[in-house]
Short mmCIF file of C-alpha atoms and ligand atoms in Angstrom, two decimals:
data_model
loop_
_atom_site.label_atom_id
_atom_site.label_comp_id
_atom_site.label_asym_id
_atom_site.label_seq_id
_atom_site.Cartn_x
_atom_site.Cartn_y
_atom_site.Cartn_z
CA MET N 257 45.29 41.44 -49.42
CA GLU N 258 41.54 40.69 -49.54
CA LYS N 259 42.20 37.54 -51.56
CA ILE N 260 44.79 36.39 -49.04
CA VAL N 261 42.47 37.07 -46.09
CA SER N 262 39.73 35.06 -47.73
CA LEU N 263 42.03 32.17 -48.71
CA CYS N 264 43.44 32.02 -45.16
CA LYS N 265 39.95 31.71 -43.70
CA ARG N 266 38.56 29.30 -46.31
CA ARG N 267 41.51 26.93 -46.13
CA GLY N 268 41.99 26.96 -42.36
CA PHE N 269 45.07 29.12 -41.85
CA VAL N 270 43.79 32.08 -39.81
CA TRP N 271 40.47 33.56 -38.78
CA GLN N 272 39.17 36.05 -36.26
CA GLY N 273 39.03 34.94 -32.63
CA SER N 274 35.55 34.33 -31.09
CA GLU N 275 34.05 34.74 -34.52
CA ILE N 276 30.60 33.35 -33.60
CA TYR N 277 30.24 36.22 -31.10
CA GLY N 278 31.19 38.84 -33.62
CA GLY N 279 34.93 38.54 -32.98
CA VAL N 280 37.47 40.16 -30.65
CA GLY N 281 39.45 42.97 -32.25
CA ALA N 282 43.00 42.09 -33.25
CA VAL N 283 42.88 38.61 -31.73
CA TRP N 284 43.33 35.71 -34.14
CA HIS N 285 42.85 31.96 -34.17
CA PHE N 286 44.97 29.60 -36.22
CA GLY N 287 43.12 26.77 -37.97
CA PRO N 288 44.36 23.27 -38.86
CA LEU N 289 46.77 24.45 -41.55
CA GLY N 290 47.73 27.64 -39.72
CA VAL N 291 48.79 25.86 -36.55
CA GLU N 292 50.93 23.40 -38.52
CA MET N 293 52.63 26.27 -40.27
CA LYS N 294 53.16 28.31 -37.12
CA ASN N 295 54.58 25.31 -35.27
CA ALA N 296 56.88 24.57 -38.21
CA ILE N 297 58.14 28.18 -38.20
CA LYS N 298 58.85 27.99 -34.47
CA ARG N 299 60.61 24.62 -34.76
CA HIS N 300 62.71 25.92 -37.65
CA TRP N 301 63.65 29.05 -35.70
CA TRP N 302 64.55 26.97 -32.62
CA ALA N 303 66.66 24.56 -34.66
CA THR N 304 68.46 27.43 -36.41
CA PHE N 305 69.28 29.54 -33.38
CA VAL N 306 69.27 27.17 -30.39
CA LEU N 307 69.86 23.54 -31.37
CA ARG N 308 72.53 24.33 -33.96
CA ARG N 309 74.43 26.80 -31.77
CA GLU N 310 76.62 25.90 -28.84
CA ASP N 311 76.44 29.43 -27.47
CA VAL N 312 72.63 29.75 -27.20
CA VAL N 313 70.32 27.98 -24.73
CA GLY N 314 66.56 28.26 -24.40
CA ILE N 315 64.14 28.91 -21.56
CA GLU N 316 60.39 29.17 -21.21
CA GLY N 317 59.40 31.93 -18.84
CA ALA N 318 55.87 32.65 -17.62
CA VAL N 319 53.42 35.16 -19.07
CA ILE N 320 52.75 36.48 -15.55
CA MET N 321 55.74 37.83 -13.70
CA HIS N 322 56.29 39.74 -10.47
CA PRO N 323 54.84 43.27 -10.89
CA LYS N 324 58.22 44.75 -9.94
CA VAL N 325 59.65 43.30 -13.17
CA TRP N 326 57.66 45.86 -15.15
CA GLU N 327 58.70 48.68 -12.88
CA ALA N 328 62.35 47.70 -13.23
CA SER N 329 62.13 47.18 -16.99
CA GLY N 330 60.61 50.63 -17.46
CA HIS N 331 57.47 49.25 -19.11
CA LEU N 332 55.16 50.61 -16.44
CA GLU N 333 56.32 54.15 -17.07
CA LYS N 334 57.46 54.10 -20.68
CA PHE N 335 55.64 51.40 -22.64
CA VAL N 336 53.05 53.90 -23.80
CA ASP N 337 51.47 55.23 -26.94
CA TRP N 338 50.50 58.91 -26.92
CA LEU N 339 46.87 59.22 -27.96
CA ILE N 340 44.73 62.10 -29.13
CA GLU N 341 40.99 62.03 -29.16
CA CYS N 342 39.17 63.72 -32.05
CA LYS N 343 36.69 66.25 -30.62
CA HIS N 344 34.25 65.55 -33.45
CA CYS N 345 34.02 61.76 -33.64
CA HIS N 346 35.91 60.84 -30.43
CA ALA N 347 38.11 58.34 -32.25
CA ARG N 348 41.54 57.94 -30.65
CA HIS N 349 44.69 58.01 -32.73
CA ARG N 350 48.37 57.49 -32.04
CA VAL N 351 50.28 60.77 -32.27
CA ASP N 352 53.21 59.00 -33.98
CA HIS N 353 50.85 57.77 -36.70
CA ILE N 354 49.50 61.26 -37.39
CA LEU N 355 52.56 63.48 -36.97
CA THR N 356 56.12 63.12 -38.24
CA PRO N 357 58.94 62.83 -35.61
CA GLU N 358 59.91 66.46 -36.35
CA GLU N 359 56.43 67.76 -35.59
CA TYR N 360 56.19 66.89 -31.88
CA LYS N 361 58.17 66.55 -28.70
CA ILE N 362 57.33 64.54 -25.62
CA ASP N 363 58.40 65.69 -22.18
CA GLU N 364 58.33 62.47 -20.19
CA LYS N 365 59.01 64.12 -16.83
CA LYS N 366 56.06 66.48 -17.15
CA SER N 367 54.07 63.85 -19.06
CA GLU N 368 53.15 66.35 -21.77
CA ILE N 369 53.50 66.83 -25.47
CA SER N 370 54.19 69.91 -27.58
CA ALA N 371 53.66 70.11 -31.31
CA HIS N 372 54.93 72.41 -34.12
CA ILE N 373 52.82 71.90 -37.18
CA LYS N 374 52.78 73.89 -40.39
CA ARG N 375 50.04 71.91 -42.15
CA GLN N 376 46.43 70.97 -41.69
CA ILE N 377 46.00 67.68 -39.83
CA LYS N 378 42.80 65.75 -40.40
CA CYS N 379 41.24 63.03 -38.30
CA PRO N 380 41.79 59.73 -40.16
CA SER N 381 38.34 58.57 -38.99
CA CYS N 382 36.00 61.51 -39.75
CA GLY N 383 38.17 63.85 -41.82
CA GLU N 384 37.60 66.90 -39.55
CA GLU N 385 40.57 69.09 -38.65
CA LEU N 386 42.61 68.25 -35.55
CA ASP N 387 43.91 71.49 -34.11
CA LEU N 388 46.93 72.14 -31.90
CA ASP N 389 44.82 72.36 -28.76
CA PHE N 390 43.75 68.82 -29.19
CA ILE N 391 47.22 67.57 -29.88
CA ALA N 392 48.37 69.25 -26.67
CA LYS N 393 45.78 67.20 -24.80
CA ALA N 394 47.35 63.93 -25.93
CA LYS N 395 47.66 61.41 -23.12
CA PRO N 396 49.99 58.46 -22.61
CA PHE N 397 48.25 55.09 -22.79
CA ASN N 398 50.04 52.05 -21.37
CA LEU N 399 49.82 49.03 -23.66
CA MET N 400 50.16 46.38 -20.95
CA PHE N 401 47.11 44.28 -20.11
CA LYS N 402 46.32 44.39 -16.40
CA THR N 403 45.26 41.41 -14.33
CA TYR N 404 45.08 40.41 -10.65
CA LEU N 405 46.81 37.62 -8.79
CA GLY N 406 44.40 35.82 -6.46
CA PRO N 407 40.84 36.67 -5.43
CA VAL N 408 41.29 40.26 -4.25
CA GLU N 409 41.39 42.92 -6.94
CA ASP N 410 43.46 45.61 -5.24
CA ARG N 411 46.69 47.46 -5.94
CA ALA N 412 48.77 44.87 -4.11
CA SER N 413 47.59 42.04 -6.37
CA LEU N 414 47.74 44.02 -9.62
CA THR N 415 50.06 42.60 -12.26
CA TYR N 416 50.41 42.48 -16.05
CA LEU N 417 50.52 40.06 -18.94
CA ARG N 418 54.01 40.26 -20.40
CA PRO N 419 54.35 42.59 -23.41
CA GLU N 420 57.69 40.97 -24.39
CA THR N 421 59.45 37.72 -23.51
CA ALA N 422 62.78 39.43 -22.90
CA GLN N 423 62.38 40.19 -19.20
CA SER N 424 62.42 36.57 -17.96
CA MET N 425 65.73 36.13 -19.77
CA PHE N 426 67.14 38.99 -17.68
CA THR N 427 65.59 37.94 -14.36
CA ASP N 428 66.84 34.35 -14.93
CA PHE N 429 70.27 35.41 -16.20
CA LYS N 430 72.15 34.02 -13.19
CA LEU N 431 70.05 30.80 -13.04
CA VAL N 432 70.77 30.07 -16.69
CA LEU N 433 74.43 30.88 -16.26
CA GLU N 434 74.82 28.55 -13.29
CA SER N 435 72.81 25.65 -14.72
CA SER N 436 74.14 25.74 -18.28
CA ARG N 437 77.75 26.75 -17.56
CA GLN N 438 77.79 29.12 -20.51
CA LYS N 439 80.42 31.82 -20.77
CA VAL N 440 80.05 35.35 -22.15
CA PRO N 441 79.44 35.73 -25.07
CA PHE N 442 76.33 33.56 -24.97
CA GLY N 443 72.61 33.87 -25.59
CA ILE N 444 69.29 32.94 -24.01
CA ALA N 445 66.46 32.23 -26.44
CA GLN N 446 62.73 32.11 -25.95
CA ILE N 447 59.54 31.83 -27.98
CA GLY N 448 56.34 32.83 -26.24
CA LYS N 449 53.04 34.60 -26.10
CA SER N 450 53.10 38.33 -25.55
CA PHE N 451 50.21 40.72 -25.04
CA ARG N 452 49.78 44.37 -26.02
CA ASN N 453 46.59 46.37 -25.90
CA GLU N 454 47.29 47.89 -29.33
CA ILE N 455 45.31 50.98 -30.32
CA THR N 456 45.79 50.79 -34.05
CA THR N 457 44.72 47.47 -35.44
CA GLY N 458 43.81 46.24 -38.91
CA ASP N 459 46.05 44.91 -41.69
CA PHE N 460 44.85 41.35 -41.05
CA PHE N 461 46.91 39.69 -38.29
CA PHE N 462 49.91 42.00 -38.73
CA ARG N 463 49.27 43.91 -35.49
CA ALA N 464 47.59 41.70 -32.91
CA ARG N 465 46.85 42.06 -29.20
CA GLU N 466 48.03 38.52 -28.49
CA PHE N 467 51.00 37.24 -30.46
CA GLU N 468 54.22 35.29 -30.20
CA ILE N 469 57.70 36.72 -30.05
CA ALA N 470 60.84 34.70 -30.81
CA GLU N 471 63.87 36.48 -29.43
CA ILE N 472 67.39 36.10 -28.10
CA GLU N 473 69.21 38.04 -25.43
CA TYR N 474 72.86 37.73 -26.43
CA PHE N 475 75.23 38.74 -23.61
CA VAL N 476 78.58 40.25 -24.61
CA LYS N 477 81.42 42.08 -22.90
CA PRO N 478 80.50 45.71 -22.12
CA GLU N 479 82.20 48.68 -23.75
CA SER N 480 84.35 49.26 -20.66
CA VAL N 481 85.86 45.74 -20.92
CA GLU N 482 86.09 45.25 -24.69
CA LYS N 483 85.37 48.23 -26.88
CA GLY N 484 83.24 47.37 -29.90
CA ALA N 485 82.26 43.83 -28.77
CA ASP N 486 78.61 44.92 -28.67
CA GLU N 487 78.75 46.56 -32.09
CA LYS N 488 80.40 43.52 -33.65
CA ALA N 489 77.76 41.18 -32.18
CA PHE N 490 75.03 43.57 -33.35
CA ASP N 491 76.24 43.39 -36.96
CA GLU N 492 76.62 39.60 -36.85
CA TRP N 493 73.12 39.06 -35.46
CA PHE N 494 71.60 41.49 -37.93
CA LYS N 495 73.02 39.46 -40.85
CA LEU N 496 71.74 36.18 -39.35
CA TRP N 497 68.33 37.69 -38.71
CA LYS N 498 67.95 38.85 -42.30
CA LYS N 499 69.23 35.51 -43.59
CA PHE N 500 66.45 33.75 -41.66
CA TYR N 501 63.94 35.44 -43.98
CA THR N 502 65.85 35.03 -47.24
CA ASP N 503 66.51 31.35 -46.44
CA LEU N 504 62.75 30.90 -46.24
CA GLY N 505 62.58 32.17 -49.80
CA ILE N 506 61.43 35.73 -49.13
CA ASP N 507 62.27 38.06 -52.00
CA GLU N 508 65.27 40.15 -50.89
CA LYS N 509 64.02 43.13 -52.90
CA LYS N 510 61.01 43.25 -50.60
CA LEU N 511 63.15 43.56 -47.50
CA ARG N 512 64.77 46.77 -46.27
CA GLU N 513 66.50 48.06 -43.19
CA TYR N 514 65.19 50.85 -40.99
CA GLU N 515 67.52 52.50 -38.49
CA HIS N 516 65.52 54.03 -35.62
CA PRO N 517 66.33 57.74 -35.23
CA LYS N 518 68.00 58.43 -31.86
CA LYS N 519 65.00 60.47 -30.73
CA LEU N 520 62.59 57.56 -31.22
CA LEU N 521 64.67 54.77 -29.67
CA ALA N 522 62.92 52.62 -27.07
CA HIS N 523 63.86 53.58 -23.51
CA TYR N 524 66.33 50.67 -23.20
CA SER N 525 68.07 50.95 -26.57
CA LYS N 526 71.38 52.42 -27.73
CA ARG N 527 70.69 51.36 -31.31
CA THR N 528 67.81 49.57 -33.06
CA VAL N 529 67.57 48.51 -36.69
CA ASP N 530 64.39 46.92 -38.02
CA ILE N 531 63.92 44.58 -40.95
CA GLU N 532 60.89 45.72 -42.91
CA TYR N 533 58.89 43.90 -45.57
CA GLU N 534 56.89 45.50 -48.35
CA PHE N 535 53.39 44.23 -47.53
CA PRO N 536 50.44 45.15 -49.78
CA PHE N 537 49.58 47.73 -47.05
CA GLY N 538 53.09 49.26 -47.16
CA TRP N 539 56.56 48.76 -45.67
CA SER N 540 56.13 47.39 -42.16
CA GLU N 541 58.28 45.92 -39.39
CA LEU N 542 59.02 42.21 -39.48
CA ALA N 543 61.81 42.03 -36.97
CA GLY N 544 64.51 44.05 -35.27
CA VAL N 545 67.88 43.97 -33.59
CA ALA N 546 68.51 46.21 -30.57
CA ASN N 547 71.53 47.03 -28.45
CA ARG N 548 70.01 47.08 -24.94
CA THR N 549 73.39 47.75 -23.31
CA ASP N 550 73.45 46.86 -19.58
CA TYR N 551 70.17 48.69 -19.00
CA ASP N 552 68.00 45.71 -18.03
CA LEU N 553 70.46 43.79 -15.85
CA LYS N 554 71.37 46.98 -13.99
CA ARG N 555 67.73 47.86 -13.40
CA HIS N 556 66.92 44.36 -12.13
CA MET N 557 69.93 44.53 -9.79
CA GLU N 558 68.63 47.81 -8.46
CA PHE N 559 65.02 46.68 -8.02
CA SER N 560 65.61 43.11 -6.77
CA GLY N 561 68.70 43.75 -4.69
CA ARG N 562 70.35 40.68 -6.27
CA ASP N 563 73.84 40.72 -7.72
CA LEU N 564 73.67 40.06 -11.47
CA HIS N 565 77.36 40.65 -12.22
CA TYR N 566 79.23 38.14 -14.35
CA PHE N 567 82.68 37.01 -13.30
CA ASP N 568 84.97 36.39 -16.26
CA GLU N 569 87.46 33.64 -15.31
CA GLU N 570 89.81 34.41 -18.18
CA ILE N 571 90.39 38.07 -17.45
CA LYS N 572 89.56 37.73 -13.73
CA GLU N 573 87.15 40.62 -13.92
CA LYS N 574 83.58 41.20 -12.78
CA PHE N 575 81.18 43.09 -15.07
CA ILE N 576 77.57 43.54 -16.15
CA PRO N 577 77.32 42.32 -19.74
CA TYR N 578 75.82 44.29 -22.59
CA VAL N 579 72.93 42.69 -24.44
CA ILE N 580 72.25 42.42 -28.14
CA GLU N 581 68.64 41.48 -28.78
CA PRO N 582 67.50 40.07 -32.11
CA THR N 583 63.70 39.80 -31.99
CA LEU N 584 60.88 38.83 -34.34
CA GLY N 585 57.15 38.19 -34.39
CA VAL N 586 56.25 34.60 -35.32
CA GLU N 587 52.94 35.60 -36.92
CA ARG N 588 54.67 38.29 -38.95
CA VAL N 589 57.02 35.67 -40.40
CA MET N 590 53.92 33.69 -41.34
CA LEU N 591 52.14 36.67 -42.91
CA ALA N 592 55.24 37.65 -44.88
CA VAL N 593 55.84 34.17 -46.33
CA ILE N 594 52.16 33.85 -47.26
CA VAL N 595 52.09 37.26 -48.95
CA ASP N 596 55.45 36.69 -50.63
CA GLY N 597 54.55 33.18 -51.78
CA TYR N 598 51.08 33.98 -53.13
CA SER N 599 50.81 34.00 -56.91
CA GLU N 600 48.16 33.75 -59.60
CA SER N 601 49.16 31.98 -62.78
CA ASP N 602 49.25 34.02 -65.99
CA GLY N 603 48.62 30.83 -67.93
CA SER N 604 52.16 30.45 -69.26
CA ASP N 605 53.29 27.81 -66.74
CA GLY N 606 50.97 24.99 -67.78
CA ARG N 607 48.26 26.06 -65.37
CA GLU N 608 45.06 27.83 -66.19
CA LYS N 609 45.10 31.61 -65.95
CA GLY N 610 44.21 32.79 -62.45
CA GLU N 611 45.04 29.53 -60.68
CA VAL N 612 46.49 30.25 -57.25
CA VAL N 613 49.84 28.83 -56.17
CA MET N 614 51.43 29.57 -52.83
CA HIS N 615 55.20 29.13 -53.07
CA LEU N 616 55.94 28.19 -49.47
CA HIS N 617 59.32 26.84 -48.43
CA PRO N 618 59.00 23.05 -47.80
CA THR N 619 60.34 23.44 -44.23
CA ILE N 620 57.35 25.52 -43.17
CA ALA N 621 54.62 24.43 -45.61
CA PRO N 622 51.66 23.14 -43.54
CA VAL N 623 51.37 20.12 -45.83
CA GLN N 624 54.62 18.83 -47.29
CA VAL N 625 53.31 15.91 -49.36
CA GLY N 626 49.81 15.32 -50.77
CA CYS N 627 49.03 11.61 -51.30
CA PHE N 628 46.42 10.70 -53.90
CA PRO N 629 45.06 7.61 -55.62
CA LEU N 630 44.38 8.45 -59.28
CA VAL N 631 40.91 6.90 -58.92
CA LYS N 632 38.98 5.41 -56.02
CA LYS N 633 39.22 1.76 -57.10
CA ASP N 634 41.49 -1.23 -57.82
CA LYS N 635 43.50 -0.97 -54.60
CA LEU N 636 44.88 2.47 -55.53
CA PRO N 637 43.38 4.12 -52.37
CA GLU N 638 44.93 1.45 -50.11
CA ILE N 639 48.38 2.01 -51.59
CA ALA N 640 48.06 5.80 -51.35
CA LYS N 641 46.87 5.56 -47.74
CA LYS N 642 49.82 3.32 -46.87
CA ILE N 643 52.21 5.87 -48.38
CA TYR N 644 50.48 8.64 -46.40
CA LYS N 645 50.86 6.63 -43.17
CA GLY N 646 54.50 5.80 -43.86
CA LEU N 647 55.38 9.45 -44.45
CA SER N 648 53.39 10.64 -41.41
CA GLU N 649 55.16 8.15 -39.18
CA LYS N 650 58.44 9.68 -40.28
CA ARG N 651 57.03 13.06 -39.21
CA ILE N 652 56.63 14.39 -42.71
CA ARG N 653 53.45 16.48 -42.87
CA ALA N 654 51.39 14.44 -45.34
CA TYR N 655 47.75 14.73 -46.41
CA TYR N 656 45.57 12.06 -48.01
CA ASP N 657 42.92 13.13 -50.54
CA GLU N 658 40.77 10.99 -52.82
CA SER N 659 37.88 13.36 -53.58
CA GLY N 660 37.34 15.12 -56.91
CA SER N 661 39.38 14.94 -60.08
CA ILE N 662 43.16 14.66 -59.82
CA GLY N 663 43.47 18.15 -61.33
CA ARG N 664 41.28 19.61 -58.60
CA ARG N 665 43.27 17.87 -55.91
CA TYR N 666 46.52 19.33 -57.32
CA ARG N 667 44.93 22.78 -57.38
CA ARG N 668 43.78 22.46 -53.76
CA GLN N 669 47.33 21.63 -52.67
CA ASP N 670 48.93 24.34 -54.85
CA GLU N 671 46.71 26.91 -53.16
CA VAL N 672 47.96 26.01 -49.67
CA GLY N 673 51.59 25.72 -50.70
CA THR N 674 52.14 21.93 -50.70
CA PRO N 675 55.50 21.41 -52.45
CA TRP N 676 54.96 17.84 -53.67
CA CYS N 677 52.07 15.52 -54.53
CA VAL N 678 52.35 11.75 -54.88
CA THR N 679 49.88 10.01 -57.18
CA VAL N 680 49.28 6.28 -57.22
CA ASP N 681 48.11 5.16 -60.69
CA PHE N 682 47.52 1.87 -62.52
CA GLU N 683 51.20 1.64 -63.47
CA SER N 684 51.96 1.59 -59.72
CA LEU N 685 50.34 -1.84 -59.52
CA LYS N 686 52.94 -3.13 -61.97
CA ASP N 687 56.13 -1.18 -61.17
CA ASP N 688 55.69 -0.33 -57.44
CA SER N 689 56.38 3.30 -58.33
CA VAL N 690 54.40 6.52 -58.06
CA THR N 691 54.41 9.91 -59.75
CA VAL N 692 55.82 12.77 -57.70
CA ARG N 693 54.72 16.18 -58.93
CA ASP N 694 56.68 19.31 -58.04
CA ARG N 695 54.54 22.38 -57.29
CA ASP N 696 56.98 24.94 -58.71
CA THR N 697 58.32 23.23 -61.84
CA LEU N 698 55.24 21.02 -62.46
CA LYS N 699 57.73 18.30 -63.41
CA GLN N 700 56.59 14.75 -62.69
CA GLU N 701 59.00 11.98 -61.86
CA ARG N 702 58.56 8.28 -61.14
CA VAL N 703 59.86 7.18 -57.74
CA LYS N 704 59.84 3.65 -56.25
CA ILE N 705 57.41 3.45 -53.33
CA LYS N 706 60.04 1.95 -51.06
CA GLU N 707 62.37 4.86 -51.81
CA LEU N 708 59.82 7.59 -51.04
CA ASN N 709 60.88 8.20 -47.43
CA ASP N 710 64.53 8.70 -48.42
CA TYR N 711 63.48 10.77 -51.43
CA PHE N 712 61.58 13.27 -49.26
CA PHE N 713 64.11 13.12 -46.43
CA SER N 714 66.82 14.30 -48.77
CA LYS N 715 64.54 17.00 -50.25
CA LEU N 716 63.70 18.22 -46.76
CA ASN N 717 67.27 17.91 -45.48
CA LEU N 718 66.19 15.48 -42.78
CA SER N 719 67.95 12.41 -41.54
N1 GAP Q 1013 61.93 42.54 -26.71
C1 GAP Q 1013 61.89 43.48 -27.75
C2 GAP Q 1013 60.58 43.64 -28.33
O1 GAP Q 1013 59.60 43.13 -27.82
P1 GAP Q 1013 59.34 44.80 -30.33
O2 GAP Q 1013 59.88 45.40 -31.59
O3 GAP Q 1013 58.42 45.66 -29.52
O4 GAP Q 1013 60.60 44.36 -29.49
C3 GAP Q 1013 59.28 42.34 -31.19
O5 GAP Q 1013 58.59 43.44 -30.67
C4 GAP Q 1013 58.67 41.84 -32.48
O6 GAP Q 1013 57.34 41.40 -32.21
C5 GAP Q 1013 58.52 42.88 -33.58
O7 GAP Q 1013 59.67 42.92 -34.41
C6 GAP Q 1013 57.32 42.40 -34.37
O8 GAP Q 1013 57.71 41.45 -35.36
C7 GAP Q 1013 56.51 41.66 -33.32
N2 GAP Q 1013 55.36 42.46 -32.85
C8 GAP Q 1013 55.38 43.57 -32.07
N3 GAP Q 1013 54.15 44.00 -31.82
C9 GAP Q 1013 53.31 43.14 -32.43
C10 GAP Q 1013 51.89 43.03 -32.54
N4 GAP Q 1013 51.09 43.90 -31.93
N5 GAP Q 1013 51.36 42.00 -33.27
C11 GAP Q 1013 52.17 41.10 -33.87
N6 GAP Q 1013 53.51 41.14 -33.79
C12 GAP Q 1013 54.08 42.13 -33.10
#
């Protein structure tokens, strides 16, 4: 992991936010390569689940919503982590990170916790024992960031930065329905910034306080109208969600499913299954699919006084749809593909031992084609620059480099996951062709300069 952290900083993928001031905990900035990659992931997600589907439309809701939204959604009351404070070092820890689900019980009504522990529990920070008394003093801590609307900082102007994008898809359910003329089953998709004042941080940018969620609220007939429609949609979305990762080349053996135990389900969920990836720091959540039933729409009807029923023309019946919610963190996709794609050569593939290659899928690689002149003379740079411009104009992410030996330039691109490099050499002056080198096979092939756009278009499945 240390090598990946250092590569990401050195090559301009990711670094700590406000670094010159010592940094802000769990807040990250994306550099020139990182932002290209993140944008490519988002575009790919949008194309897969919105543009290529007739039954899904997108919206872009705001980060700041009416404070009542968070009351209705249950976040104000229930979006909490239970924290204990170590009496020795005063570090705060999440109860669910220290105890197993069997070892404690939360009484939400009384806002208290009881624990049954048959082992010694030590503070992860100082190593001193945490006794039962201290666990009983655990307090709920709401993860939403507070802010104020307007100049007066009082209760009436208090609101929150959204901790998930989902809620605007529920509040706008009727507006989307009326403007897009969709019929149940259909989905609303959104990608957007979300904010959580996370207690446990670390593991690079895996758990951040500001991050982007890409999620869909897929509305289906409720159990009372069509039994099993929700379960069927759940299974279908789960398969598609997993396929999104394997299509990006993630090793299937490093993915597993985690079914949330009933006791630990989020307040809105009937069923949640996560997709986990085996990171160097352990199996951790990449994405999830939840069955939110009619919880959210019902709550917003209750709190707003608006009618959010759906009228089904075919069966001439009015109902509140159930919702299947596939969700994922954009940065976690990025971290997983970087970790999964990172490799160091053992020397048997034609590279020198220890050389780093990042096997990123061409769709999301920050640079798709490196363009080099073999040497900096005899018109080779002009030809290479022209190729670079031609590819860039066709919206292929190209990069021009003429500094250092050709071997070094290949290594620099291998390290950031560039799938192909084009080299203009002396032969090019005679045959109007260039060498295209493939990052994974190291095969080199001659391609006519005028055919390069089509060549990469077909490799990238573009038209
Ligand atoms: N609307 C449902 C929802 O927000 P979630 O599991 O709490 O569900 C969605 O979050 C996804 O966002 C997760 O699967 C995870 O990939 C990502 N995520 C959650 N918390 C995160 C954090 N602190 N930093 C980065 N990504 C996070």
